[in-house]
XYZ file of C-alpha atoms in Angstrom:
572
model
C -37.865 -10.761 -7.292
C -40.862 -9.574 -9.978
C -43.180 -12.255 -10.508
C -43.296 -13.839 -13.948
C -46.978 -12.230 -14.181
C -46.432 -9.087 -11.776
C -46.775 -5.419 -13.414
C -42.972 -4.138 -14.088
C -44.184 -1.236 -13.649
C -43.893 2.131 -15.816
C -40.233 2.805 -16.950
C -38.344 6.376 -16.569
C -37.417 6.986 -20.457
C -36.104 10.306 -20.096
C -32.716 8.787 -20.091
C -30.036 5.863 -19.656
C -29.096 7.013 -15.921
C -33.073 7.810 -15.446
C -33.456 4.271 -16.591
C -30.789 2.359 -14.822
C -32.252 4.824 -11.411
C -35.506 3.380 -11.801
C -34.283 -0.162 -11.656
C -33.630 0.181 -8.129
C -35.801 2.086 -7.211
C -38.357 -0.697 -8.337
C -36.288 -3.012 -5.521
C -35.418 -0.430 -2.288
C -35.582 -2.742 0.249
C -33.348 -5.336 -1.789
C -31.200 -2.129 -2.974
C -30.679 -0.971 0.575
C -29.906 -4.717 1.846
C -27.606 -4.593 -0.867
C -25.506 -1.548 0.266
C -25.637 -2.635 3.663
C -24.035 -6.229 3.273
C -21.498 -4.482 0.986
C -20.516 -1.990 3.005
C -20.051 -4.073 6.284
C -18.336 -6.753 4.655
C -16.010 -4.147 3.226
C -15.868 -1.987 6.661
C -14.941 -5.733 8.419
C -12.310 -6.595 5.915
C -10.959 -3.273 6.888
C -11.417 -4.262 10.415
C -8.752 -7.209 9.844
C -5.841 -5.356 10.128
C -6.537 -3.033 12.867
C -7.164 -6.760 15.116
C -3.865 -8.196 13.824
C -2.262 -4.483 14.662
C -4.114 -5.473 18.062
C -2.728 -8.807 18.331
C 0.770 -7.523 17.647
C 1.125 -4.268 19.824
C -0.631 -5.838 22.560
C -0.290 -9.211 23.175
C 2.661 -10.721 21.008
C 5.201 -7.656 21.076
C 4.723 -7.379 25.580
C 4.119 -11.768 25.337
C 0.878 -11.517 26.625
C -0.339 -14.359 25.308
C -4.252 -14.253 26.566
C -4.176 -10.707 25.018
C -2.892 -12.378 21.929
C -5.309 -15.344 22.023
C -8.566 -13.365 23.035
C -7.601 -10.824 19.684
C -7.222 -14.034 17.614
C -10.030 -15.241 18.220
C -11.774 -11.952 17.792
C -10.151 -12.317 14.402
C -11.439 -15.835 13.621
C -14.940 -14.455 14.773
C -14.382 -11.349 12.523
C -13.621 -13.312 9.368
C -16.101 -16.208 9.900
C -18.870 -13.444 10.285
C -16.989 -11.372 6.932
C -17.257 -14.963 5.499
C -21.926 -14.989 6.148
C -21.576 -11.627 5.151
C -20.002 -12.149 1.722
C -22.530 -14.986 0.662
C -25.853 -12.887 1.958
C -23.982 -9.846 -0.074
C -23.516 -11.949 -3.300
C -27.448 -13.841 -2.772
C -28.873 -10.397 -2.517
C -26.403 -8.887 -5.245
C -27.836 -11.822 -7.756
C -31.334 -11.089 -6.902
C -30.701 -7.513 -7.542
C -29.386 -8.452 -11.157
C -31.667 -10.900 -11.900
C -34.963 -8.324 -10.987
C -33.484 -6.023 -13.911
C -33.065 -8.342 -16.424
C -36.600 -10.477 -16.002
C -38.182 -6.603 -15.586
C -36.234 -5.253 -18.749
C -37.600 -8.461 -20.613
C -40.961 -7.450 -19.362
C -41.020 -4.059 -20.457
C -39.445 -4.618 -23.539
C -41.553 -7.466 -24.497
C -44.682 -5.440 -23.941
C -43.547 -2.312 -25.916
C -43.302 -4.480 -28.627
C -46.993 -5.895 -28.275
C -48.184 -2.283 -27.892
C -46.165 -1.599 -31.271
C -48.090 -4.144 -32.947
C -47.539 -4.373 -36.466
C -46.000 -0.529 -36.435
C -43.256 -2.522 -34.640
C -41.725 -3.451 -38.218
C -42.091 0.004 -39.387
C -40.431 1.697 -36.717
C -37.221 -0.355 -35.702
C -35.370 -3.426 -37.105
C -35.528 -7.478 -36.113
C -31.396 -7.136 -34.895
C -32.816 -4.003 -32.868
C -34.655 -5.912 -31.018
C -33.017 -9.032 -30.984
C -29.174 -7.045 -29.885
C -31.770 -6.011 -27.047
C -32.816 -9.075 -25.616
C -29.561 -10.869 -26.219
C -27.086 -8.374 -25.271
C -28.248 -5.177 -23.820
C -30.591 -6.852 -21.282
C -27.854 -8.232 -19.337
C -25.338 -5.423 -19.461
C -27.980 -3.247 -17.722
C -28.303 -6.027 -15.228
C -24.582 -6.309 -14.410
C -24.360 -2.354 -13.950
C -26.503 -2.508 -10.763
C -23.091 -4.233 -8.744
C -22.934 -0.139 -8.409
C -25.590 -0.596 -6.057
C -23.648 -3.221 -3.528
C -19.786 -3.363 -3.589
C -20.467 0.490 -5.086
C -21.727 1.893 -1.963
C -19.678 -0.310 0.402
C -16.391 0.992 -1.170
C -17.607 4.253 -0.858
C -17.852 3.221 3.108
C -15.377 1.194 3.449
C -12.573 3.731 1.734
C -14.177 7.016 4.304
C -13.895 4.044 7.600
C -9.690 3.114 6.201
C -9.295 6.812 6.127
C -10.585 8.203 9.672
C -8.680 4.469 10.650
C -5.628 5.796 9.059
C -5.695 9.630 10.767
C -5.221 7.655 14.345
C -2.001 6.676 13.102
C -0.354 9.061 11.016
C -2.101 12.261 9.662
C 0.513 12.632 6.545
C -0.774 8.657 5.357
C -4.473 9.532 5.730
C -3.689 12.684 4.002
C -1.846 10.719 0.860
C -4.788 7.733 1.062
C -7.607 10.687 0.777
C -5.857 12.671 -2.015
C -4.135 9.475 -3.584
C -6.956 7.228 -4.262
C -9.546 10.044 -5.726
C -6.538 11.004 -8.264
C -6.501 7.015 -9.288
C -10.094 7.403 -10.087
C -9.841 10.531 -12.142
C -6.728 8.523 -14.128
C -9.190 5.675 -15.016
C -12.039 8.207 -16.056
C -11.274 9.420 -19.550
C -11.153 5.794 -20.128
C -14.277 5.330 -19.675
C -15.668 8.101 -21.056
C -14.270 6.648 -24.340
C -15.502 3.491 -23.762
C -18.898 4.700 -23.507
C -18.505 5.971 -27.277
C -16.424 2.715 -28.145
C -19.322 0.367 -26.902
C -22.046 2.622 -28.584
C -20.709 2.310 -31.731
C -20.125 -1.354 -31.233
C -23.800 -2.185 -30.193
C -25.091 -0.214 -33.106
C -22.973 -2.096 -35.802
C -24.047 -5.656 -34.114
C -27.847 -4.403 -34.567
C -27.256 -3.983 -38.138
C -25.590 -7.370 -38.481
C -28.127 -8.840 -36.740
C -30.468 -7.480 -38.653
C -28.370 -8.541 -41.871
C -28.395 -12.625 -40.090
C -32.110 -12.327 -39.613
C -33.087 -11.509 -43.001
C -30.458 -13.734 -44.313
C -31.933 -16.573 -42.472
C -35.107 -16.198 -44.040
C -33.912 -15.283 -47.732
C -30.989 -18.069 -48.105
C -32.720 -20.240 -50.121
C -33.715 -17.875 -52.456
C -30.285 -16.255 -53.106
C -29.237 -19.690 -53.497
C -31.425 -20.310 -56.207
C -30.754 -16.407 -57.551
C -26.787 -17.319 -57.371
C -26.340 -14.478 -55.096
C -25.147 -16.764 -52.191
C -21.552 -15.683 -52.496
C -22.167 -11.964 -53.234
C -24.655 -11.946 -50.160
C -21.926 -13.770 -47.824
C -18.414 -11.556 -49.183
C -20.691 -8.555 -47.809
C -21.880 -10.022 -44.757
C -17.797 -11.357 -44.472
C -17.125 -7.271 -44.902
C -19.693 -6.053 -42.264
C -18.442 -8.583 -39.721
C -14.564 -7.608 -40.273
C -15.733 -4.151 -39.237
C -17.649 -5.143 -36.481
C -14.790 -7.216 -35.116
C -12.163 -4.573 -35.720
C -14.725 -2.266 -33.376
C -15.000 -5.053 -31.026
C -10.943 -5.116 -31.043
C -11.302 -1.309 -30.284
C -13.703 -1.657 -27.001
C -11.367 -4.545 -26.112
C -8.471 -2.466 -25.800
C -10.264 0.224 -23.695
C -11.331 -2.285 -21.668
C -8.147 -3.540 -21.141
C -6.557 -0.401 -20.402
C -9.390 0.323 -17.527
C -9.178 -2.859 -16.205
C -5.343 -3.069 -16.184
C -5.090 0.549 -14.335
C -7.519 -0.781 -12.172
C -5.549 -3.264 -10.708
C -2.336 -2.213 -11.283
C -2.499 1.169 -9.936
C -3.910 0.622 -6.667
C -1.223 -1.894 -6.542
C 1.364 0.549 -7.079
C -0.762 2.521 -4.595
C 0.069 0.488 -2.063
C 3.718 -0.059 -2.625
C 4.421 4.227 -2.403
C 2.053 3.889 0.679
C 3.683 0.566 2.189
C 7.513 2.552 1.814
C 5.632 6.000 3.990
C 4.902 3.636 6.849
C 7.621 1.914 6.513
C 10.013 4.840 7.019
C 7.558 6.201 9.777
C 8.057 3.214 11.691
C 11.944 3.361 11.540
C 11.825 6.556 12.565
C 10.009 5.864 16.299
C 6.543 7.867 14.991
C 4.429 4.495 14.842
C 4.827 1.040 16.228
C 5.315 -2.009 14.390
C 1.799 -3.083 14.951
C 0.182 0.412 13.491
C 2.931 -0.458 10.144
C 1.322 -4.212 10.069
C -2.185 -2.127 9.919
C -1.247 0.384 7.589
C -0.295 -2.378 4.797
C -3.736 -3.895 5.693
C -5.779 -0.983 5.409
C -3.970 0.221 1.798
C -4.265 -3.483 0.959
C -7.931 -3.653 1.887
C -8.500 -0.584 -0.230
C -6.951 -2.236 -3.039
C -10.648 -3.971 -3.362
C -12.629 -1.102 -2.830
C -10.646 1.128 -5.856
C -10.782 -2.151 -7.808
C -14.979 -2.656 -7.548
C -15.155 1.306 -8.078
C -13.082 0.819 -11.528
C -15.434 -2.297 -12.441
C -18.489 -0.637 -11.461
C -17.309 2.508 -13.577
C -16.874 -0.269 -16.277
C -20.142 -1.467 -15.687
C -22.276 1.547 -15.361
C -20.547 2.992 -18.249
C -21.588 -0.151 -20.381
C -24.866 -0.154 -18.259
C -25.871 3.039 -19.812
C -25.315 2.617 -23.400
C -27.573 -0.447 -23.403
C -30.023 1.243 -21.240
C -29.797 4.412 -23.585
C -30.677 1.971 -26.682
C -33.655 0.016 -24.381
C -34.774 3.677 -23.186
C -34.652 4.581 -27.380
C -36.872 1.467 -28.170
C -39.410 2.274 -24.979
C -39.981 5.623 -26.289
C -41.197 4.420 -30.243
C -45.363 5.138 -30.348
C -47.469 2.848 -32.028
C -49.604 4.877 -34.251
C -51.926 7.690 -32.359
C -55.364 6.389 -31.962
C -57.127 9.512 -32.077
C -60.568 8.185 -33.599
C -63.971 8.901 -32.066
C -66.819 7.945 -34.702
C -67.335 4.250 -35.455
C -67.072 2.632 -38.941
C -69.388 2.839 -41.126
C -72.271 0.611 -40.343
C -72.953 -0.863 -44.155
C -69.719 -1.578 -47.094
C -68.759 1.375 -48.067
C -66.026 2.220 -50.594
C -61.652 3.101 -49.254
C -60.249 5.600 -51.095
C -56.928 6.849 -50.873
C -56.908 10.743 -52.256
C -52.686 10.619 -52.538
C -52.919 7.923 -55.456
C -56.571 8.330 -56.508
C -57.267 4.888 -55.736
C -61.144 3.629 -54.489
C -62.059 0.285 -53.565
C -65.296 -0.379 -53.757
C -67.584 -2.566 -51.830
C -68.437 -6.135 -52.711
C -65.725 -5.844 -55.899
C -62.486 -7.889 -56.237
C -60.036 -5.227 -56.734
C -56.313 -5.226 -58.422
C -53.628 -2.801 -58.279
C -51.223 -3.134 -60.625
C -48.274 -0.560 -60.569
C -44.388 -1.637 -62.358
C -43.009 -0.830 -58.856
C -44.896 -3.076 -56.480
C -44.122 -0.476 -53.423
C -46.175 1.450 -55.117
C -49.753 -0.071 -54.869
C -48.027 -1.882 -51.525
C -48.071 1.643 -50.102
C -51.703 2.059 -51.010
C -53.316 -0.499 -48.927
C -50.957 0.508 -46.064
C -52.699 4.113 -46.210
C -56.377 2.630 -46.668
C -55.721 0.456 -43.759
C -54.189 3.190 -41.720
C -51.048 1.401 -41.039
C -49.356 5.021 -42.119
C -50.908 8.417 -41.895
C -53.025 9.585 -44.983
C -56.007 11.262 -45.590
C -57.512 8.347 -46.555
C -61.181 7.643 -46.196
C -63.470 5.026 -45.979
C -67.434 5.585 -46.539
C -66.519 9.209 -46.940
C -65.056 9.457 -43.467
C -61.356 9.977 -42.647
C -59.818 6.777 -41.422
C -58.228 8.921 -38.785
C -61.586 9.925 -37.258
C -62.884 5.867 -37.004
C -61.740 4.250 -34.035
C -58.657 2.370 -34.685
C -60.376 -1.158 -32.869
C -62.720 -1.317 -35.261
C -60.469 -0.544 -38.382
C -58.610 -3.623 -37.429
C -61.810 -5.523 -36.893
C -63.333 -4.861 -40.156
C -59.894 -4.174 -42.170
C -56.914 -6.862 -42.881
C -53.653 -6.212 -43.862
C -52.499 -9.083 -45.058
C -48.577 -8.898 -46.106
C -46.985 -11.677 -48.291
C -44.017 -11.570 -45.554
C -46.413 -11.562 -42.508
C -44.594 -13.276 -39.363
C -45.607 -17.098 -38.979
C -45.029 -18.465 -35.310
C -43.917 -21.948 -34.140
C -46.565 -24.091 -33.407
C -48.856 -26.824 -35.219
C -50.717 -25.943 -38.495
C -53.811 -25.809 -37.130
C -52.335 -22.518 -34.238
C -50.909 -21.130 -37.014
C -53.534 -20.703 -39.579
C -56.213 -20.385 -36.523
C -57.236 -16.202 -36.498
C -57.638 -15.253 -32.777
C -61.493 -13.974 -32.513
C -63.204 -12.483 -30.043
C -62.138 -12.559 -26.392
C -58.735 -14.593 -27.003
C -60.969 -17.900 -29.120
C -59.053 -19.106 -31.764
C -60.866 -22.018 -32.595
C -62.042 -22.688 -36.176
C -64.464 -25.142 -37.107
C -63.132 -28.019 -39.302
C -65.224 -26.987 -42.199
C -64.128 -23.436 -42.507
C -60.978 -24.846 -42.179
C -61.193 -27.050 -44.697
C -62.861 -24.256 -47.008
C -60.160 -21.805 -46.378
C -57.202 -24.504 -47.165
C -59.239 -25.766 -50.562
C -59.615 -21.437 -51.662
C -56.028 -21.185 -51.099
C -55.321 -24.430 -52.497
C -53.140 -25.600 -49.460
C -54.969 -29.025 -49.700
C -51.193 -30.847 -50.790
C -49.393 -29.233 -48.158
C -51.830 -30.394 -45.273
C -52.176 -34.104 -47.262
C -48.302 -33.885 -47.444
C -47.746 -33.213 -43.613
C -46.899 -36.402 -41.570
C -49.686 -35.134 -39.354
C -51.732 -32.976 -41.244
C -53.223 -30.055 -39.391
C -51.678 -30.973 -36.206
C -47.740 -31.152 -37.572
C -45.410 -29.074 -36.183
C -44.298 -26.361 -37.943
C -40.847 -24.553 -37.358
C -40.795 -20.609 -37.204
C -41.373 -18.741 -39.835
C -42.517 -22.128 -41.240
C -39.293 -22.492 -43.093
C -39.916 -26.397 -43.335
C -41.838 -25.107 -46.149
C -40.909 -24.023 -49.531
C -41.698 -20.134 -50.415
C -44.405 -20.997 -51.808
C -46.125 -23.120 -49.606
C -45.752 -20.222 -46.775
C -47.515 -18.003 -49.124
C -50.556 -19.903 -49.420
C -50.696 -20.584 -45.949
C -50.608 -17.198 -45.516
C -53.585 -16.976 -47.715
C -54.991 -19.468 -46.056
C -55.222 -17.466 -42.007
C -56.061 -14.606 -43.759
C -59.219 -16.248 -45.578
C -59.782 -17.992 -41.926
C -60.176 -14.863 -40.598
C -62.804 -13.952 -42.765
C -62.219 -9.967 -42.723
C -65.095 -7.400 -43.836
C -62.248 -6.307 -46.304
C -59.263 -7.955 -47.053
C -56.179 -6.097 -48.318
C -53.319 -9.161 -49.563
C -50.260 -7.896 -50.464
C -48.713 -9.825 -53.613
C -50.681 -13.142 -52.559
C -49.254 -15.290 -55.280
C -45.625 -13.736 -56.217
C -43.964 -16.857 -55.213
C -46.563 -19.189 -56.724
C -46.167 -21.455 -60.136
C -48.701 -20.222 -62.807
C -51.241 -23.422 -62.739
C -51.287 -22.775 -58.707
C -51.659 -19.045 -59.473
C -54.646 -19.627 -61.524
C -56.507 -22.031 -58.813
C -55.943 -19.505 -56.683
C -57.293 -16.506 -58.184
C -60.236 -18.495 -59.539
C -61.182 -20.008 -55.664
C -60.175 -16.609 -54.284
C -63.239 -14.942 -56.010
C -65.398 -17.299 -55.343
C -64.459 -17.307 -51.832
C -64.943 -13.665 -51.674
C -67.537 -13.495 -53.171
C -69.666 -10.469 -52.162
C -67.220 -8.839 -50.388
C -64.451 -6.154 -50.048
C -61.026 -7.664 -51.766
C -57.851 -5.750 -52.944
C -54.877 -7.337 -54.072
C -51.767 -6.310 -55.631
C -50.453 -7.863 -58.278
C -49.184 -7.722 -61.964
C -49.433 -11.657 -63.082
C -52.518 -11.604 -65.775
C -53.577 -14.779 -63.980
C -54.554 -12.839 -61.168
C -55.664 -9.635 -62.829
C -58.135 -11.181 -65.428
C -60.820 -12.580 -62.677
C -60.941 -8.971 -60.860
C -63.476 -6.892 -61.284
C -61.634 -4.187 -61.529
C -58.209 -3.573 -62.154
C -56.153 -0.160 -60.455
C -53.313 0.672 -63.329
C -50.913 3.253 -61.026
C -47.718 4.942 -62.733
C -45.724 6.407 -60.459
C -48.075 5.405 -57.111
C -50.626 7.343 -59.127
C -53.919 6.153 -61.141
C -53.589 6.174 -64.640
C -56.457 4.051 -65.723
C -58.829 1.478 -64.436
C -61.289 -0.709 -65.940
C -61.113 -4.568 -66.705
C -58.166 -6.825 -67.482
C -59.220 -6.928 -70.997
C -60.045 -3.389 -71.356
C -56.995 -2.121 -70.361
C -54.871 -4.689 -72.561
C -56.838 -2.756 -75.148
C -56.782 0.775 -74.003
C -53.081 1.023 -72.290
C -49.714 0.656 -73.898
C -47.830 0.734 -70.165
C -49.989 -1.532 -68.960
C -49.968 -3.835 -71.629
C -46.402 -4.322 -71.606
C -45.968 -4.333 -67.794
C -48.683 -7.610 -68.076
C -46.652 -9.184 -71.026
C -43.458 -9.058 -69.160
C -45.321 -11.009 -66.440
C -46.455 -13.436 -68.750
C -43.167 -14.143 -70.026
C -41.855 -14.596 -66.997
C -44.481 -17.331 -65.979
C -43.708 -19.241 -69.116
């Protein structure tokens, strides 16, 4: 089974079956072992009857009774052997299963630390998460294909050439009969596999819906949207359970004519013998051995049903893992190195340049607006942005991340103490900080009462996401890693939205001074914020309309004076 720190290797993406193919052939020798156990323990089950027929004909129909004791105990031996077999079949089986899943984690986990941060951009949280939850083991389960698959493959060809030694007209009805079972069962799942798609991609999006909802309920609390929020989340559900109800009753129909057809199977094929044997043209013995072997294929038609279930299930996850494998984090096609002294970002869509050494604002009525900026100047989209004159998509992308931050207002927070989550990793995996910077980077983004609130200060535990703090306390210690890190610019995303106004204005006055002499852009419309910048970014329509100084633009803009007043109503 793949090590927890073994290579998974390089997936097949070109497809669900591709996918599913690649599973086993990343396990032959387990794969092979699997087939083998299967099919002997089926080939031996078939083997059953033709002893008892044995037993029967030769020993207890003439009273022989050493003939009938030496084929009973070739029976007993049989069985007890079957019995080994069935447990090695099953160990192997598990171990089969198990490899997928833990190599599926592995994969997926590490597409999604090669997405980085485009991760968010390029898929949703219930994506993901209806991945690792759901789709993960449904790919595992469809590799029973590979086992009790192949050994009722075997052990229906060994019944049949079993069957022609008897009667030629039963092993002609077994051959055509059981294939025409089969083909009855197929359109079912053919639908199913359109059923279940459907069904997956709803539970992503209410995933999705649970995750953000998780992280937003105590502000639609306070809004009063609670109820709203949860009658639409009551509606999405309803659906997803009425298309759950729909793949149920698929499933139900394939599993049903999976059991009950073979069953009727047997009875037409039981009443053939039967009449055979009253009519001279086989003994009783061969009609004991005919029920066995239609009985004993009973199990094979059953695991070829299930493992059409499973496979067709198997490849609609694998089609959605195979969809998530394929997303590219964004092409690295850089070959000159950053510019060696500060040099100003400029973004030519909006007209927007940040120069060196300035605290910058951008301040824009629709806050995706000047949002979108900084994601262009710090190539986290494509642009023809440039920074010291050259385009960010010629610079290396390492070294845009080492001398650029990004840092969102909603950026992920992990479990862990205080101190791991505020700690930047630098260098070669160190993510040690020195107490003082610490200390300096909690006081600029005056986090000192949340650490002196903490039961254990630096070292308390903190939940994920941090939501055993308020809003506003995960904002600032947001602020906080992102000062830690101590970027040659920093780019922060609405860094006080979800402060009060005396906080606000702490912030913005310790934030300059702890940036002092280098690269900052925030965005923002509170006049807190805006009046100790050096230069404020007015953009209309993700545009720039004006820039100058807080004051000057109260002066020399109407739009921006009133978007600014309607902020500073709001803080009163």
């Amino acid at each position: 089974m793949i090590d927890a720190y073994e290579d998974p290797g390089t997936p097949d993406v070109r497809g669900g079956w591709r996918y599913l193919w690649w599973l086993v052939r990343c396990q032959p020798g387990r794969s092979v072992a699997g087939a083998l156990l299967g099919s002997s323990w089926m080939v031996l089950l078939a083997a059953t009857p033709y002893l008892m027929a044995k037993a029967i004909d030769e020993g207890l129909e003439p009273g022989d009774w050493a003939a009938l004791a030496g084929w009973s105990f070739a029976l007993f031996a049989v069985g007890s052997f079957n019995a080994w077999l069935s447990i090695m079949r099953h160990r192997t089986m598990t171990r089969v299963r198990m490899d997928a899943n833990f190599r599926t984690v592995k994969v997926v986990v590490a597409q999604a630390v090669r997405l980085g941060a485009a991760l968010s951009r390029r898929t949703g949280a219930g994506e993901v998460v209806t991945i690792g939850v759901g789709d993960v083991q449904t790919i595992a389960q469809s590799l029973t294909v590979v086992g009790p698959g192949v050994g009722a493959c075997v052990a229906y060809l060994t019944v049949a050439a079993l069957l022609v030694s008897v009667s030629p007209v039963l092993a002609a009805v077994v051959l055509l009969g059981i294939p025409a079972i089969v083909v009855l069962v197929g359109p079912f799942l053919s639908r199913l596999q359109g059923t279940e798609t459907e069904y997956r991609n709803r539970q992503g999006v209410l995933t999705s819906r649970i995750a953000d909802l998780a992280g937003g309920l105590r502000v639609l609390n306070g809004l009063g949207g609670k109820s709203l929020i949860a009658d639409a989340f009551h509606r999405d559900s309803q659906r997803l359970r009425s298309q759950g109800y729909r793949v149920g009753a698929v499933t139900s129909w394939v599993q049903a004519l999976g059991v009950g057809l073979p069953t009727l199977f047997l009875a037409v094929v039981t009443w053939l013998a039967a009449r055979l044997a009253a009519e001279g043209d086989i003994t009783v013995g061969e009609l004991v051995a005919v029920y066995g072997y239609v009985a004993v294929l009973v199990g094979p038609v059953a695991f070829w049903v299930e493992c059409g279930y499973q496979l067709s299930r198997g490849v609609v996850a694998a089609r959605r893992v195979v969809r998530f494998l394929r997303l590219e984090p964004l092409e690295d096609t850089g070959t000159r190195d950053a510019p060696a002294e500060p040099s100003t970002l400029h973004d030519p869509e909006s007209g927007v340049s940040i120069l060196p050494g300035r605290l910058t604002a951008l301040a824009s009525a629709h806050p995706a607006d000047s949002a979108a900026v900084l994601d262009r100047v710090a190539r986290y989209t494509p642009s023809r942005a440039t920074w010291g004159g050259v385009p960010l998509d010629e610079i290396r992308l390492p070294q845009i991340r080492q001398h650029i931050l990004l840092a969102d207002h909603e950026a992920d927070l992990f479990a862990g103490t205080l101190r791991e989550v505020i700690a930047p990793f630098r260098g070669a995996g160190n993510c040690a900080t020195s107490p003082h910077s610490a200390a300096a980077a909690i006081h600029a983004a005056v986090a000192d009462d949340i650490v002196q609130g903490l039961p254990d200060g630096l070292d308390s535990a903190m939940d994920a996401q941090a939501r055993n703090l308020s809003g506003g306390q995960r904002q600032r210690i947001r602020l906080v890693r992102a000062l830690l890190a101590d970027p040659e610019i920093l780019l922060a995303v609405e860094p006080t939205s979800a402060l009060d106004a005396h906080t606000e204005a702490l912030v913005a006055e310790r934030l300059r001074e702890a940036r002092d002499g280098r690269t900052t852009a925030v965005t923002t419309t509170s006049p807190l914020v805006l009046d100790h910048a050096d230069t404020v970014l007015y953009l209309v329509d993700g545009k720039l309309a004006a820039s100058g100084t807080h004051q000057q633009l109260l002066t020399t803009e109407p739009g921006y004076r009133a978007l600014v007043a309607r902020d500073a109503e709001v803080m009163k």
